[in-house]
Tab-separated table of C-alpha atoms in Angstrom:
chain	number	residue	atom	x	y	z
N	1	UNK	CA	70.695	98.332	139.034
N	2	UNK	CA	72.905	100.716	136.203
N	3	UNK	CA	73.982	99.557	133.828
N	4	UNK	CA	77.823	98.730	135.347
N	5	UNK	CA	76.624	96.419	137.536
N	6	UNK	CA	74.073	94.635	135.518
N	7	UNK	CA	77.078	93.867	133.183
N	8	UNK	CA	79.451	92.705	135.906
N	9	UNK	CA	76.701	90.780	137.457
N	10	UNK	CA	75.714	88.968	133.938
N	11	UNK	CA	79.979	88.552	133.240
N	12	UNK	CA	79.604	84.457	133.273
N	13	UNK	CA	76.248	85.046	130.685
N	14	UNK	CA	78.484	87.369	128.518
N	15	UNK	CA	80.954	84.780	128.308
N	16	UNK	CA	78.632	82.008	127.945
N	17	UNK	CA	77.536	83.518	124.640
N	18	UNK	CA	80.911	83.936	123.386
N	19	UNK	CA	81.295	80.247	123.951
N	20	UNK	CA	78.411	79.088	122.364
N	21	UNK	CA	79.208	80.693	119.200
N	22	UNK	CA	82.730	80.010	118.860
N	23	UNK	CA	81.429	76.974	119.352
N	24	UNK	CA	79.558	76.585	115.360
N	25	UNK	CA	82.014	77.763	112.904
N	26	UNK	CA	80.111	80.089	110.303
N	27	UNK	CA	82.340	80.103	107.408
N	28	UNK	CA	81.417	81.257	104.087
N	29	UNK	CA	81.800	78.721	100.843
N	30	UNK	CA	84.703	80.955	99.703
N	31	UNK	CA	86.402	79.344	102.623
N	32	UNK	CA	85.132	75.956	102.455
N	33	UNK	CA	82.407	76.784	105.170
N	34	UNK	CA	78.382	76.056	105.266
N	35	UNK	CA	77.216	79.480	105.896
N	36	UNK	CA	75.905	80.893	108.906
N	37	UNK	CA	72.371	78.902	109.484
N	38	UNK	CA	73.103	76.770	112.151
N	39	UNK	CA	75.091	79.462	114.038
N	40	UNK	CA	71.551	81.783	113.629
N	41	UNK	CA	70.026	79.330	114.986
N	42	UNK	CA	71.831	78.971	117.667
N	43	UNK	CA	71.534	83.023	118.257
N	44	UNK	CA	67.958	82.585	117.748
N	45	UNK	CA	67.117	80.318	120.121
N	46	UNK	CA	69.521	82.185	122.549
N	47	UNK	CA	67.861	85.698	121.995
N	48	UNK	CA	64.442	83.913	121.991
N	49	UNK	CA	65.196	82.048	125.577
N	50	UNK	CA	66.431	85.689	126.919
N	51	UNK	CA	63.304	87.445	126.364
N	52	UNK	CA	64.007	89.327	122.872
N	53	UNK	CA	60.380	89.069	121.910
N	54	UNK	CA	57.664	90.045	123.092
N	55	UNK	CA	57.546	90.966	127.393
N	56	UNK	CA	56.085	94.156	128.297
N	57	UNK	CA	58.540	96.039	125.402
N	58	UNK	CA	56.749	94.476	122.603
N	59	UNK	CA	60.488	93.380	121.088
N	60	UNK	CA	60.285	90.970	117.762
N	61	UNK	CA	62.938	89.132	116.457
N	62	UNK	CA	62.594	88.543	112.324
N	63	UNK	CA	64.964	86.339	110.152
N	64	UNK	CA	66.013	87.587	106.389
N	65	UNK	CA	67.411	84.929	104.010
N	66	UNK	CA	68.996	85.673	100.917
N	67	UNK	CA	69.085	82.634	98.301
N	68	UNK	CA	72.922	80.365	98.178
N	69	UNK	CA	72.408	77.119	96.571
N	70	UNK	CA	76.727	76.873	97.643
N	71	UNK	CA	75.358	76.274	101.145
N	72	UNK	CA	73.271	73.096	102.718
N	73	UNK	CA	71.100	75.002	104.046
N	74	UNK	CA	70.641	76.797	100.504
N	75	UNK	CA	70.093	79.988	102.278
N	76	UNK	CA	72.617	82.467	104.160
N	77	UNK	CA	70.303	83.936	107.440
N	78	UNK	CA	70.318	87.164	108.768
N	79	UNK	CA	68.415	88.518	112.121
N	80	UNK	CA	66.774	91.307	113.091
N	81	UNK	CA	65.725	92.191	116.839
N	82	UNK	CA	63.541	95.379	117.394
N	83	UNK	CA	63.262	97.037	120.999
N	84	UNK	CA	60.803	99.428	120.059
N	85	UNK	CA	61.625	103.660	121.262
N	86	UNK	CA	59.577	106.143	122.253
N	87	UNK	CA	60.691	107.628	119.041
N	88	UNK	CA	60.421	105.733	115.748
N	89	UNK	CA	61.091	107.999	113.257
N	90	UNK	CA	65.344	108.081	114.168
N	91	UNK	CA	65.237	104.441	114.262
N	92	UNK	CA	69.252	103.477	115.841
N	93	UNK	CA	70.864	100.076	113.938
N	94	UNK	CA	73.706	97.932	115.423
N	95	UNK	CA	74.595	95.751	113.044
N	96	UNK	CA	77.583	92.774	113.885
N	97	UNK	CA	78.303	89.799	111.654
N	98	UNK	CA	77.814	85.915	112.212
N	99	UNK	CA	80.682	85.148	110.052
N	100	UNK	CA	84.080	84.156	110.479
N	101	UNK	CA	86.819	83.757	108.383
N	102	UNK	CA	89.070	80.213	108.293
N	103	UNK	CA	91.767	79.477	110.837
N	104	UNK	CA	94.681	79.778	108.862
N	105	UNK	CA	97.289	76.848	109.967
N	106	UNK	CA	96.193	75.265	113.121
N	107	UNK	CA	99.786	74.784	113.801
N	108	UNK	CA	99.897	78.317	115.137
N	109	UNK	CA	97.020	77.940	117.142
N	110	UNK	CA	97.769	77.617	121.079
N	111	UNK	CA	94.552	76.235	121.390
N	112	UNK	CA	91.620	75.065	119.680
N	113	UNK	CA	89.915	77.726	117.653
N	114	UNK	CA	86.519	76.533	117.653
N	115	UNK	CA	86.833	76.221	122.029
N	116	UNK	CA	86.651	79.207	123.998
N	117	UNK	CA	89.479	79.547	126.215
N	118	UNK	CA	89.366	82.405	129.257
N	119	UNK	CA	92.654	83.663	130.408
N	120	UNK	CA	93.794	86.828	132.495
N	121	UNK	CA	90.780	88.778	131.022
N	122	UNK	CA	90.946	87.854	127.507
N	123	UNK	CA	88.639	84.879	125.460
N	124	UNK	CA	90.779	83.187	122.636
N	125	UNK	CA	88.831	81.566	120.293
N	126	UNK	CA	88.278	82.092	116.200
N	127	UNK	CA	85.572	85.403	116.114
N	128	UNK	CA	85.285	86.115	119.497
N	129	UNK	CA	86.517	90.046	118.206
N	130	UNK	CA	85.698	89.854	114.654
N	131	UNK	CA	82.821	90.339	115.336
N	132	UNK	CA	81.187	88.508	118.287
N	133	UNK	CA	82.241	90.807	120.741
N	134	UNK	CA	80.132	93.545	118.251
N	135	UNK	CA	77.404	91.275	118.393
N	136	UNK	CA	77.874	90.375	121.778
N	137	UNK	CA	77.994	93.842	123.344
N	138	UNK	CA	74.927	94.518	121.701
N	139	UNK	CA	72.586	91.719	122.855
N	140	UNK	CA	73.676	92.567	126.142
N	141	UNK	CA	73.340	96.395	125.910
N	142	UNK	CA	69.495	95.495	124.775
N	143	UNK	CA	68.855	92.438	127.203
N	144	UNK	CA	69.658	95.446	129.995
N	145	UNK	CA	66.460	97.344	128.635
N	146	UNK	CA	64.793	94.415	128.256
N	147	UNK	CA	65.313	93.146	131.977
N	148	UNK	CA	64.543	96.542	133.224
N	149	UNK	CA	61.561	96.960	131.030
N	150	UNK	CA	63.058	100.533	129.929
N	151	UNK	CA	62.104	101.718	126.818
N	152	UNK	CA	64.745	103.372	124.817
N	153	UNK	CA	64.754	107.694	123.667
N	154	UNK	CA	64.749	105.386	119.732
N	155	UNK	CA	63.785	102.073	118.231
N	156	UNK	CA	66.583	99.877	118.473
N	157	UNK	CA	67.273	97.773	115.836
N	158	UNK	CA	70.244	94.933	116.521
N	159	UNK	CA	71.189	93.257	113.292
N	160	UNK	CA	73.361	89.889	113.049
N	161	UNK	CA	74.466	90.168	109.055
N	162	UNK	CA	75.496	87.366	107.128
N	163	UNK	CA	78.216	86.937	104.593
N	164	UNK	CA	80.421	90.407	105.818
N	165	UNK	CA	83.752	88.468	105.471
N	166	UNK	CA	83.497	88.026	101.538
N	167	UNK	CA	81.888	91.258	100.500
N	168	UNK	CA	78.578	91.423	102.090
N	169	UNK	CA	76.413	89.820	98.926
N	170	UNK	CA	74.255	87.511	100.872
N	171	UNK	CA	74.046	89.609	103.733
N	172	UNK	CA	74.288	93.634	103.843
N	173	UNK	CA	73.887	93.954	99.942
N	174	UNK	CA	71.241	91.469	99.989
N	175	UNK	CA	69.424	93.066	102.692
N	176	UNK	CA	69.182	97.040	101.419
N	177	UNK	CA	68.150	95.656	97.599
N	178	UNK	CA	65.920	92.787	98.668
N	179	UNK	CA	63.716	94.323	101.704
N	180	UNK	CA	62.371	97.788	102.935
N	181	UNK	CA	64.726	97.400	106.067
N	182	UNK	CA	66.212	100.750	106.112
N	183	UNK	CA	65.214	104.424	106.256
N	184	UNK	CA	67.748	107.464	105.307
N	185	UNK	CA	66.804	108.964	108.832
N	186	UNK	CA	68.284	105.445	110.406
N	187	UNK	CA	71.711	105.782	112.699
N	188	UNK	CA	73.686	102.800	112.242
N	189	UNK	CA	76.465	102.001	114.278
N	190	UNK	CA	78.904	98.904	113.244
N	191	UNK	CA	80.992	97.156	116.131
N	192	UNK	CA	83.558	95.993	113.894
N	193	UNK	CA	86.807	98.484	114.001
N	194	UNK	CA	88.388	100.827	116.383
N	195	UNK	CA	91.168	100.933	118.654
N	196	UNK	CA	92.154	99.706	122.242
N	197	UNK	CA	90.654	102.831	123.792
N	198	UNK	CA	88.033	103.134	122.040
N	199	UNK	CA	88.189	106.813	120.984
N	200	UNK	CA	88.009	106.666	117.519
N	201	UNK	CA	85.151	106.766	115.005
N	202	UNK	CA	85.203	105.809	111.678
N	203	UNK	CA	83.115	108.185	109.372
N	204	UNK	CA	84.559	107.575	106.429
N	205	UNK	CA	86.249	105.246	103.544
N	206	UNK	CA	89.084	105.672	100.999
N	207	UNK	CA	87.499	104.602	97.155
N	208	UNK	CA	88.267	101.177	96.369
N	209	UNK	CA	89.754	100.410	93.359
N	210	UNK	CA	91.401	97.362	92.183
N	211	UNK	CA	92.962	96.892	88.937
N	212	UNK	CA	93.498	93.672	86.706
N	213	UNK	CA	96.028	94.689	83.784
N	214	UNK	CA	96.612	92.836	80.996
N	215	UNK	CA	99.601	93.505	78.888
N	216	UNK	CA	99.520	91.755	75.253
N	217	UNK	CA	102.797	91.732	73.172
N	218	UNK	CA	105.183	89.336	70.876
N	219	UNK	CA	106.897	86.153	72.704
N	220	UNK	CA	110.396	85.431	71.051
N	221	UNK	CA	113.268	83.991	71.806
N	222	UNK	CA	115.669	85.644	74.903
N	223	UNK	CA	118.271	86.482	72.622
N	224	UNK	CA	116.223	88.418	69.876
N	225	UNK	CA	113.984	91.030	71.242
N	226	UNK	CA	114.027	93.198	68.838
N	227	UNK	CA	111.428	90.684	66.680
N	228	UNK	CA	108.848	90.427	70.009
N	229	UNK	CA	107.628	92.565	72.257
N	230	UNK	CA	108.237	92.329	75.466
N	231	UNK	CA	104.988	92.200	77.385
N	232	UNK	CA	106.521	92.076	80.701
N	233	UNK	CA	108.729	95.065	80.104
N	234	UNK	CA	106.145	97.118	79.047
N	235	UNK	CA	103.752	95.837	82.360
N	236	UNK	CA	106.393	97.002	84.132
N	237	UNK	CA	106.738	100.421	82.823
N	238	UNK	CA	102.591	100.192	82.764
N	239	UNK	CA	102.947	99.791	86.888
N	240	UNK	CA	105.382	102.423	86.980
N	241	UNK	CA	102.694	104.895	85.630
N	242	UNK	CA	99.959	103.990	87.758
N	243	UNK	CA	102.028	104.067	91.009
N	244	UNK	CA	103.132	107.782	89.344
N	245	UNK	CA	99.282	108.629	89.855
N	246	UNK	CA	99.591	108.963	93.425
N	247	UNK	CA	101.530	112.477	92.207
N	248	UNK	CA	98.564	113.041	89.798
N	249	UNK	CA	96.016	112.717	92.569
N	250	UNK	CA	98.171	114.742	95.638
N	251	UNK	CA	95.947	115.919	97.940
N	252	UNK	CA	96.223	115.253	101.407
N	253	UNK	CA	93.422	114.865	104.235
N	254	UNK	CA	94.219	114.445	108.011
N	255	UNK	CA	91.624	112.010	108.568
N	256	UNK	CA	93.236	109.271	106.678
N	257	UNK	CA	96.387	107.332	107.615
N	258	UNK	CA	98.075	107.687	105.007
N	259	UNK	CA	96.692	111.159	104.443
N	260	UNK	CA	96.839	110.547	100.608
N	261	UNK	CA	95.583	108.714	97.521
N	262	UNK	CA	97.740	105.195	96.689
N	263	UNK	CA	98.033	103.301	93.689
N	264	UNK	CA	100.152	100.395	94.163
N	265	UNK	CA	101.314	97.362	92.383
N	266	UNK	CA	100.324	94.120	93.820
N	267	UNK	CA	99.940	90.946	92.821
N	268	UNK	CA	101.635	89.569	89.319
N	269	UNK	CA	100.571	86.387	87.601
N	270	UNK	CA	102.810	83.752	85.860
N	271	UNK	CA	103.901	84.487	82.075
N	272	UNK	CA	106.847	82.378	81.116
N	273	UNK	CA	108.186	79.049	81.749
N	274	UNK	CA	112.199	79.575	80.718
N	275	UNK	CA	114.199	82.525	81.720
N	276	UNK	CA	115.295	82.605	77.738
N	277	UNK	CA	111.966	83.580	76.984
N	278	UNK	CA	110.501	87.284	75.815
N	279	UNK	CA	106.596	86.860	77.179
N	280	UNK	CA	104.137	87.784	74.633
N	281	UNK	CA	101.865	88.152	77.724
N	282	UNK	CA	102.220	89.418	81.276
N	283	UNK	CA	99.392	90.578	84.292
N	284	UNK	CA	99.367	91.818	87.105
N	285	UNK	CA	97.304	93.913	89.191
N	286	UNK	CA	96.901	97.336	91.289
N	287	UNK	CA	95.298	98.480	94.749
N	288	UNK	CA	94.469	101.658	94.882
N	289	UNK	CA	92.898	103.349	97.669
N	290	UNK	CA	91.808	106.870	96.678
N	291	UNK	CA	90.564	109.978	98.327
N	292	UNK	CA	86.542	110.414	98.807
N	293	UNK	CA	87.334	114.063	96.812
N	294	UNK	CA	88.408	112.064	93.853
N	295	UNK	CA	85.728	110.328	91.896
N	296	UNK	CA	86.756	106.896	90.414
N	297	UNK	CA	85.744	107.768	86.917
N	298	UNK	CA	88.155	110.517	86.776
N	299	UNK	CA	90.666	108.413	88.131
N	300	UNK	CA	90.131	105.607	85.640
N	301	UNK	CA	90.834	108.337	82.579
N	302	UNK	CA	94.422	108.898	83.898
N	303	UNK	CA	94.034	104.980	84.070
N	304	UNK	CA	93.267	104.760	80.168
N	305	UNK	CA	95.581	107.547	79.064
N	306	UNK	CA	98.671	105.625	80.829
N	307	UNK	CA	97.529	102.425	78.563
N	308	UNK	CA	97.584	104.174	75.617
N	309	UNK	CA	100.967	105.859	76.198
N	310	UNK	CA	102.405	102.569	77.163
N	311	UNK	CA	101.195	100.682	74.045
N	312	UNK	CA	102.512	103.012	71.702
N	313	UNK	CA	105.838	103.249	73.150
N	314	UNK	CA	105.593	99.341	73.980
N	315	UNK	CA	104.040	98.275	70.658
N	316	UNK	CA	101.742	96.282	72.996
N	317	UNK	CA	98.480	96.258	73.738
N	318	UNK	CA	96.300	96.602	76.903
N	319	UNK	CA	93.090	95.608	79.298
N	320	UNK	CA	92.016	95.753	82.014
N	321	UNK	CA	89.091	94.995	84.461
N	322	UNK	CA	88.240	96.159	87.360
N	323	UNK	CA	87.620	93.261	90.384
N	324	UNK	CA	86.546	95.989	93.045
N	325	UNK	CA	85.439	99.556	92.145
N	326	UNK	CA	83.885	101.559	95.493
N	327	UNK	CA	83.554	105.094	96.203
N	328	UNK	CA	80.878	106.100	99.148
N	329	UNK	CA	80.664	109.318	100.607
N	330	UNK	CA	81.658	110.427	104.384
N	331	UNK	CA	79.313	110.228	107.168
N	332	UNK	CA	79.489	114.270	108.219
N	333	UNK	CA	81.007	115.012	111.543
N	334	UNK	CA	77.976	116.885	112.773
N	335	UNK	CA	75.572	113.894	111.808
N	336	UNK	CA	73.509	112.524	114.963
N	337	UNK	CA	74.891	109.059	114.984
N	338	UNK	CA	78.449	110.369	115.163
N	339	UNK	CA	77.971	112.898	117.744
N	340	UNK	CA	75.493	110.773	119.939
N	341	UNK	CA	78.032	108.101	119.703
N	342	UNK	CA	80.549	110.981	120.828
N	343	UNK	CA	78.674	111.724	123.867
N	344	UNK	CA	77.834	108.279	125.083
N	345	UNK	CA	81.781	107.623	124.870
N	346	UNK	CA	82.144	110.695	126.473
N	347	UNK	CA	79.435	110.400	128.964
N	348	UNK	CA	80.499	106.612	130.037
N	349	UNK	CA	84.291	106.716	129.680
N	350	UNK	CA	85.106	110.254	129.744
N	351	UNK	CA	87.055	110.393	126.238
N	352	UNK	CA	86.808	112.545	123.491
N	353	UNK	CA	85.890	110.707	120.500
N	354	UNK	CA	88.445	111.104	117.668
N	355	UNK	CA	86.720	111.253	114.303
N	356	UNK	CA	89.036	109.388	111.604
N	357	UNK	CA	88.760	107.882	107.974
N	358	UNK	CA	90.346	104.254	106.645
N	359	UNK	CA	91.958	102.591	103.684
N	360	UNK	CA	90.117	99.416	104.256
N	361	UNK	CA	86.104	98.724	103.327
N	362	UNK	CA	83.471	98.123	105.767
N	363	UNK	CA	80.108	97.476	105.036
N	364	UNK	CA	79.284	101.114	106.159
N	365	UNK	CA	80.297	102.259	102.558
N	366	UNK	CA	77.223	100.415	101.506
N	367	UNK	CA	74.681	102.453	103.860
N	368	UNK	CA	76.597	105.197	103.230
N	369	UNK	CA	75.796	105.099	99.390
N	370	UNK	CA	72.279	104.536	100.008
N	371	UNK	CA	72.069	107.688	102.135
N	372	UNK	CA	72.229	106.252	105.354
N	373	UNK	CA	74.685	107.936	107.732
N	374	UNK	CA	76.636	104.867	109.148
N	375	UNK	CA	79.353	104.872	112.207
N	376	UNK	CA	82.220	102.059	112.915
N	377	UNK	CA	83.549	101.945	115.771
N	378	UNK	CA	84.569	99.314	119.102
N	379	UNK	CA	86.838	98.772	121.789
N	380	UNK	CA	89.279	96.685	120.650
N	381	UNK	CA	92.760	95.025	120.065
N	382	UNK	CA	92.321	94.548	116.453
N	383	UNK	CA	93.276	90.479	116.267
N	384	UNK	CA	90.731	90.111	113.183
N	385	UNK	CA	91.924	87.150	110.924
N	386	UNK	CA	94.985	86.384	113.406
N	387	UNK	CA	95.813	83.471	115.150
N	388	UNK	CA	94.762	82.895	118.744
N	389	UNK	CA	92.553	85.373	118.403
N	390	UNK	CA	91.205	87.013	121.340
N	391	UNK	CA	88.851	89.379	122.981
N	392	UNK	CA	89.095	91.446	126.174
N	393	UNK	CA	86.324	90.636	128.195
N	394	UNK	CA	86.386	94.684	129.950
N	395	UNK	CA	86.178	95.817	126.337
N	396	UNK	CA	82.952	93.608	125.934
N	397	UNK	CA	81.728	95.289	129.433
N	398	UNK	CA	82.672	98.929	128.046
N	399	UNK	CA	81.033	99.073	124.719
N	400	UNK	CA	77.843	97.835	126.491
N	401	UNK	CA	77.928	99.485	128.449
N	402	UNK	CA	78.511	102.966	125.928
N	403	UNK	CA	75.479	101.294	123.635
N	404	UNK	CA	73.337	101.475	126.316
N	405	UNK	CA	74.157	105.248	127.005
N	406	UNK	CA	73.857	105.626	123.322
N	407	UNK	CA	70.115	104.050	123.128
N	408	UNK	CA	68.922	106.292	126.114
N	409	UNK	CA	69.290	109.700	124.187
């Protein structure tokens, strides 16, 4: 049977698994959640019942835990299925979350979140794209070797991650400082971003920078300024001059969208309680997405010298921290993982991969820093964190169906 037709034919079992997990909300504590145990479980017991270990591939299936005392459980689980290759030394990684984030207001829910509904094609349910149709694809891409006692060209390596939706610490993080998991000669593709073709490939990510500015003047009276200082005035001039970076750092790179560097002004915190007040103190704080080229430390001396200018003209003075600070380099167009990725989508769908760059952060960044050249990319329509949420079954079918392409060379 190919591998078309051993999708179509296992549709209802695709489905099935979507169900089931929608089923046991894995939220992290940030969110008010328990974690992700008793939806690993769950998986476990699934991939377990399916054949994922042992048969005449030899396939294991190992759980990592990384330490939460926030959570019941006082663990946060990840899993690990190996198909072992005929190769071993380019070992390829998919790696799809467990988590999910919260619902939002239920009120704008058409149905209920945590029940898979199927309708004209599509399965609406909280996580059933972010990132269960990832992890879904995956299982199923495998379970077709697995059935067919193929061996893949490479060790496969499926990995259901923990803790993605609140910056990886219990899961990716965890994973690359607490174990011997990875190599550098490891592909690693992650089913969590792309497009509703999928054609594009992410290979690389803006540096992250946020920015926490403090601004520390004189409070007076509305009426007498000139015996304060005016702490929001000069935070405002202060956010003025790092949005002005974006002409400091100009360069432009068609992979991005934008295709430049941004520093902008976000969120501002309370100061004063009476609009006839002069604040002594104000805050507020920057995103800034920056250019790979550009290396944050570089970027955070144009941040310093704009402080100092606005203190002395201010007569104010300023901190700041720094809540996020990333910078990872780009996966290179001509590594393997991208352009066997390239061909499978090629090969399967006839399309010609697009290679791009983001703004956002992925856990690929993390790999990335490590050495590891890491790949994101899906079919998808990109309803992440949105109400009635949904997943296109055919876009389940196709990326299996490209994964298992992708395993066999």
């Amino acid at each position: 049977m190919n591998s078309h037709d051993f999708l179509k034919t296992n549709e209802r079992e695709i489905v099935a698994l979507e169900t089931l997990l929608t089923s046991i909300p894995a939220i992290a504590p940030e969110g008010g959640g328990d974690g992700e145990s008793k939806k690993a479980a769950a998986l476990e017991a699934w991939l377990r019942d399916k054949g994922f270990e042992g048969g005449s591939l030899g396939c294991t299936i190992e759980r990592f835990e990384a330490p939460d005392s926030r959570v019941s459980a006082g663990v946060r689980p990840s899993l690990v299925v190996t198909i072992p290759g005929t190769d071993d030394s380019q070992r390829i990684w998919v790696m799809a979350h467990m988590d999910v984030v919260p619902v939002g207001d239920p009120k704008l829910w058409n149905t209920d979140p945590w029940k898979v509904v199927e309708k004209d094609g599509r399965l609406y349910g909280r996580g059933v794209e972010d990132n269960q149709q990832g992890l879904c694809s995956a299982a199923f891409a495998a379970l077709y070797y697995i059935k067919n006692g193929l061996v893949p060209a490479h060790t496969v390596k499926l990995l259901f991650v923990a803790d993605e939706e609140n910056g990886s610490e219990y899961g990716a993080i965890w994973l690359i400082h607490n174990t011997s998991l990875f190599r550098k000669s490891d592909l690693v593709l992650i089913p969590d971003g792309g497009d509703s073709e999928g054609r594009t490939i992410e290979i690389a990510e803006k540096n992250l920078l946020w920015l926490r500015v403090h601004v520390m003047g004189k409070q007076t009276h509305g009426s007498r300024p000139d015996s304060g200082a005016n702490a929001c005035l000069a935070a405002s001039a202060l956010s003025l001059k790092l949005n002005g970076l974006e002409k400091v750092f100009n360069k432009h790179d068609s992979l991005f969208e934008p295709d430049y560097s941004t520093f902008q002004p976000t969120k501002r915190e309370k100061n004063v309680d009476s609009i006839n007040i002069i604040p002594g103190e104000d805050t507020f704080c920057m995103d800034c997405r920056i250019l790979p080229c550009y290396k944050l430390d570089d970027v955070l001396k144009e941040v310093d010298k704009c402080c100092r200018e606005v203190e002395a003209e201010y007569g104010v003075k300023v901190e700041y921290t720094t809540p996020q600070k990333s910078e990872s380099p780009a996966t290179p167009v001509t590594a393997p993982v991208a352009q066997k990725l390239a061909a499978a989508i090629k090969k399967v769908h006839n399309i010609d991969a697009e290679f791009i760059g983001i703004g956002g952060g992925t856990v690929g960044a993390e790999l990335r820093r490590e050495g590891i050249d890491a790949v994101v990319w899906s079919t998808l329509d990109d309803q992440a964190h949105q109400p009635n949420e949904y997943c296109v079954i055919e876009n389940l079918i196709k990326d299996a169906e490209t994964l298992i392409e992708f395993f066999a060379n």
